[in-house]
Coordinates of C-alpha atoms in Angstrom, one line a residue:
Chain A
K1 CA 0.0 0.0 0.0
A2 CA 1.5 3.4 -1.0
G3 CA 2.2 5.8 1.8
V4 CA 1.2 9.5 2.1
T5 CA 2.5 11.3 -1.0
Q6 CA 3.3 14.9 -1.0
T7 CA 4.2 17.0 -4.0
P8 CA 6.4 18.7 -4.8
R9 CA 9.2 17.8 -2.5
Y10 CA 10.9 21.2 -2.9
L11 CA 9.6 24.5 -3.9
I12 CA 11.1 28.0 -4.2
K13 CA 9.0 31.1 -4.3
T14 CA 9.4 34.8 -3.9
R15 CA 7.6 37.1 -1.5
G16 CA 4.1 38.0 -2.5
Q17 CA 3.5 34.9 -4.6
Q18 CA 1.1 32.2 -3.8
V19 CA 1.7 28.5 -3.6
T20 CA -0.3 25.3 -3.6
L21 CA 0.9 22.1 -2.0
S22 CA -0.6 18.7 -2.6
C23 CA -1.1 15.6 -0.4
S24 CA -2.4 12.2 -1.4
P25 CA -3.4 10.2 1.6
I26 CA -3.0 6.4 2.0
S27 CA -5.8 4.7 0.1
G28 CA -8.9 4.4 2.2
H29 CA -7.9 7.2 4.6
R30 CA -10.4 10.0 4.8
S31 CA -8.8 12.2 7.4
V32 CA -5.9 14.6 6.3
S33 CA -4.1 17.0 8.5
W34 CA -1.4 19.6 7.8
Y35 CA 1.5 20.7 9.9
Q36 CA 4.2 23.4 9.5
Q37 CA 7.7 22.6 10.8
T38 CA 10.2 25.4 11.3
P39 CA 13.5 25.5 13.3
G40 CA 12.1 28.3 15.5
Q41 CA 8.5 27.3 16.1
G42 CA 8.8 23.5 15.7
L43 CA 5.8 21.6 14.5
Q44 CA 2.5 23.5 14.4
F45 CA -0.9 22.3 13.5
L46 CA -2.5 24.0 10.5
F47 CA -5.8 22.3 9.8
E48 CA -7.6 19.0 9.5
Y49 CA -10.1 17.7 7.0
F50 CA -12.4 14.8 7.1
S51 CA -14.7 13.8 4.3
E52 CA -14.2 17.2 2.5
T53 CA -15.0 19.2 5.7
Q54 CA -12.6 21.2 7.7
R55 CA -12.9 19.8 11.3
N56 CA -10.2 21.9 13.0
K57 CA -8.0 24.8 12.4
G58 CA -4.8 26.0 14.0
N59 CA -3.7 29.5 14.8
F60 CA -2.5 30.7 11.4
P61 CA -3.5 33.7 9.4
G62 CA -6.2 33.6 6.7
R63 CA -3.5 33.4 4.1
F64 CA -3.3 29.7 4.9
S65 CA -6.1 27.7 3.5
G66 CA -6.9 24.2 2.5
R67 CA -9.4 21.9 1.0
Q68 CA -10.1 18.2 0.5
F69 CA -11.5 16.6 -2.5
S70 CA -14.0 13.7 -2.8
N71 CA -11.1 11.3 -3.4
S72 CA -9.6 12.5 0.0
R73 CA -6.7 14.2 -1.7
S74 CA -5.9 17.5 -0.1
E75 CA -4.3 20.8 -1.1
M76 CA -3.1 23.6 1.0
N77 CA -2.7 27.1 -0.3
V78 CA -0.6 30.0 1.0
S79 CA -1.2 33.4 -0.5
T80 CA 0.9 36.5 -0.4
L81 CA 4.0 34.6 0.8
E82 CA 6.2 36.0 3.5
L83 CA 9.8 35.1 4.3
G84 CA 8.6 33.5 7.5
D85 CA 6.5 31.0 5.6
S86 CA 9.7 29.1 4.7
A87 CA 9.2 25.8 6.3
L88 CA 8.7 22.1 5.9
Y89 CA 5.0 21.4 5.4
L90 CA 3.9 17.9 6.5
C91 CA 0.7 16.2 5.6
A92 CA -0.6 13.2 7.6
S93 CA -3.5 10.9 7.0
S94 CA -5.6 8.5 9.1
S95 CA -8.6 6.3 8.4
R96 CA -10.6 8.4 10.8
P97 CA -9.9 11.2 13.2
N98 CA -8.3 9.8 16.4
E99 CA -6.8 6.8 14.6
K100 CA -3.1 6.2 13.9
L101 CA -1.6 9.0 11.9
F102 CA 0.8 8.4 9.0
F103 CA 3.0 11.2 7.8
G104 CA 4.3 12.1 4.4
S105 CA 7.9 13.2 3.8
G106 CA 6.8 16.8 3.4
T107 CA 7.2 19.7 1.0
Q108 CA 10.2 22.0 1.8
L109 CA 9.1 25.6 0.9
S110 CA 11.7 28.3 0.6
V111 CA 10.5 31.9 0.2
L112 CA 13.1 34.3 -1.1
Chain B
A1 CA -3.7 25.4 25.4
Q2 CA -1.7 22.3 25.8
T3 CA 2.1 22.6 25.8
V4 CA 4.8 19.9 25.4
T5 CA 8.3 20.4 26.7
Q6 CA 11.4 18.5 25.8
S7 CA 14.3 19.8 27.8
Q8 CA 17.1 17.8 26.1
P9 CA 17.9 19.3 22.6
E10 CA 20.6 16.7 22.1
M11 CA 21.4 13.3 23.5
S12 CA 23.9 10.7 22.6
V13 CA 24.2 7.0 23.4
Q14 CA 26.7 4.2 22.7
E15 CA 25.5 1.5 20.5
A16 CA 23.8 -1.3 22.5
E17 CA 23.4 0.9 25.5
T18 CA 20.1 2.4 26.9
V19 CA 19.0 6.0 26.7
T20 CA 16.0 7.9 28.1
L21 CA 14.5 10.9 26.5
S22 CA 12.4 13.2 28.7
C23 CA 9.1 14.9 28.0
T24 CA 6.7 16.9 30.1
Y25 CA 3.3 18.3 29.2
D26 CA 0.7 20.6 30.5
T27 CA -3.0 20.0 30.1
S28 CA -6.2 20.4 32.0
E29 CA -7.8 17.5 30.2
S30 CA -8.2 14.1 31.8
D31 CA -8.5 12.0 28.6
Y32 CA -5.7 12.3 26.0
Y33 CA -3.0 10.4 24.1
L34 CA 0.7 10.8 24.2
F35 CA 3.1 9.8 21.4
W36 CA 6.7 9.6 20.5
Y37 CA 7.6 10.2 16.9
K38 CA 10.9 9.7 15.2
Q39 CA 12.0 11.9 12.3
P40 CA 15.1 10.6 10.4
P41 CA 16.9 12.7 7.7
S42 CA 14.3 11.5 5.2
R43 CA 11.9 13.9 7.1
Q44 CA 9.1 11.5 7.4
M45 CA 7.6 11.3 10.9
I46 CA 7.4 7.7 12.1
L47 CA 5.3 6.7 15.1
V48 CA 7.5 5.0 17.7
I49 CA 5.0 4.4 20.5
R50 CA 1.6 5.6 21.8
Q51 CA 0.1 5.8 25.3
E52 CA -3.5 6.3 26.2
A53 CA -3.8 8.4 29.4
Y54 CA -6.5 6.2 30.9
K55 CA -4.2 3.2 30.8
Q56 CA -1.9 2.9 33.9
Q57 CA 0.3 0.3 32.2
N58 CA 3.3 1.8 30.4
A59 CA 3.3 1.1 26.6
T60 CA 6.1 -1.1 25.1
E61 CA 7.1 -1.7 21.5
N62 CA 10.1 -4.0 21.2
R63 CA 13.1 -2.0 22.4
F64 CA 11.1 1.1 23.1
S65 CA 9.2 1.7 26.3
V66 CA 7.7 4.6 28.1
N67 CA 7.5 5.8 31.7
F68 CA 4.1 7.5 31.9
Q69 CA 3.5 9.5 35.1
K70 CA 0.1 11.1 34.8
A71 CA 0.1 13.0 38.0
A72 CA 3.5 14.5 37.2
K73 CA 2.6 15.0 33.6
S74 CA 5.7 13.2 32.5
F75 CA 6.2 10.9 29.6
S76 CA 9.7 9.7 29.0
L77 CA 11.0 7.3 26.2
K78 CA 13.5 4.6 27.0
I79 CA 15.4 3.0 24.1
S80 CA 17.1 -0.2 25.0
D81 CA 20.0 -1.9 23.0
S82 CA 20.4 1.3 20.9
Q83 CA 21.1 0.7 17.2
L84 CA 22.7 3.0 14.6
G85 CA 19.3 3.2 12.9
D86 CA 17.8 4.8 16.0
A87 CA 19.7 8.0 15.3
A88 CA 17.1 10.7 14.5
M89 CA 15.1 13.6 15.9
Y90 CA 12.6 12.4 18.5
F91 CA 9.4 14.4 19.1
C92 CA 7.0 14.0 22.0
A93 CA 3.4 14.8 21.1
Y94 CA 0.1 15.3 22.8
R95 CA -3.4 14.8 21.4
S96 CA -6.7 15.4 23.0
A97 CA -9.1 12.5 23.0
W98 CA -11.8 14.7 21.7
V99 CA -10.2 17.0 19.1
G100 CA -9.4 14.9 16.1
N101 CA -5.8 14.9 14.8
Q102 CA -4.6 18.2 16.3
F103 CA -1.3 17.3 17.8
Y104 CA 0.9 19.4 20.0
F105 CA 4.6 18.7 19.6
G106 CA 7.6 19.3 21.7
T107 CA 10.7 20.9 20.2
G108 CA 12.5 17.6 19.7
T109 CA 15.6 15.8 20.9
S110 CA 18.3 15.0 18.5
L111 CA 19.6 11.5 19.3
T112 CA 23.1 10.5 18.1
V113 CA 24.1 6.8 18.3
I114 CA 27.9 6.3 18.7
P115 CA 29.3 3.1 17.2

């Protein structure tokens, strides 16, 4: 069974641009959550989706948004990029909320 | 809000020896889960062990075991017979029993295994 797949692995953008990151969960998993990992702030929860509905949202500005499609694939979007948005963005999936979480290898975003 | 503290930024252990990584947390909830995740250079977070707060018995997974002290809000990870492949960043994490997959992570402990 394929694991959680995140694309792209690396991304370089400039300030003010927007970016879309993609996450394909493990087959059969309907819950997808996103985390931001930085050296300064560590791992921080962004949001969680289950069956196309956002269940929970972390303390991030409205520039960060996400969605989930009917096939459970998820995207997150960051608009008007800032230097501080440079981070590793991790996606995780589970069959249902509160079940075991499986992580992808992340997308490393660099904002110049 | 819940907080998770790992006070050891770096630890090292000789191969085949035992090492303990510390973690404390703060919460007002009575029902929750605690986890240890490992993040090797590949960046993928891998679940090492999980503990349900309502269980008094400490979780064990092969060479990995925890010392869960609920009253003290302490959750340490013991790695026995350390192997080179155990070298990684280790994160302690908390999740409420009621709020889906919102995890709170500690800042991590970088473990080096010395051959």
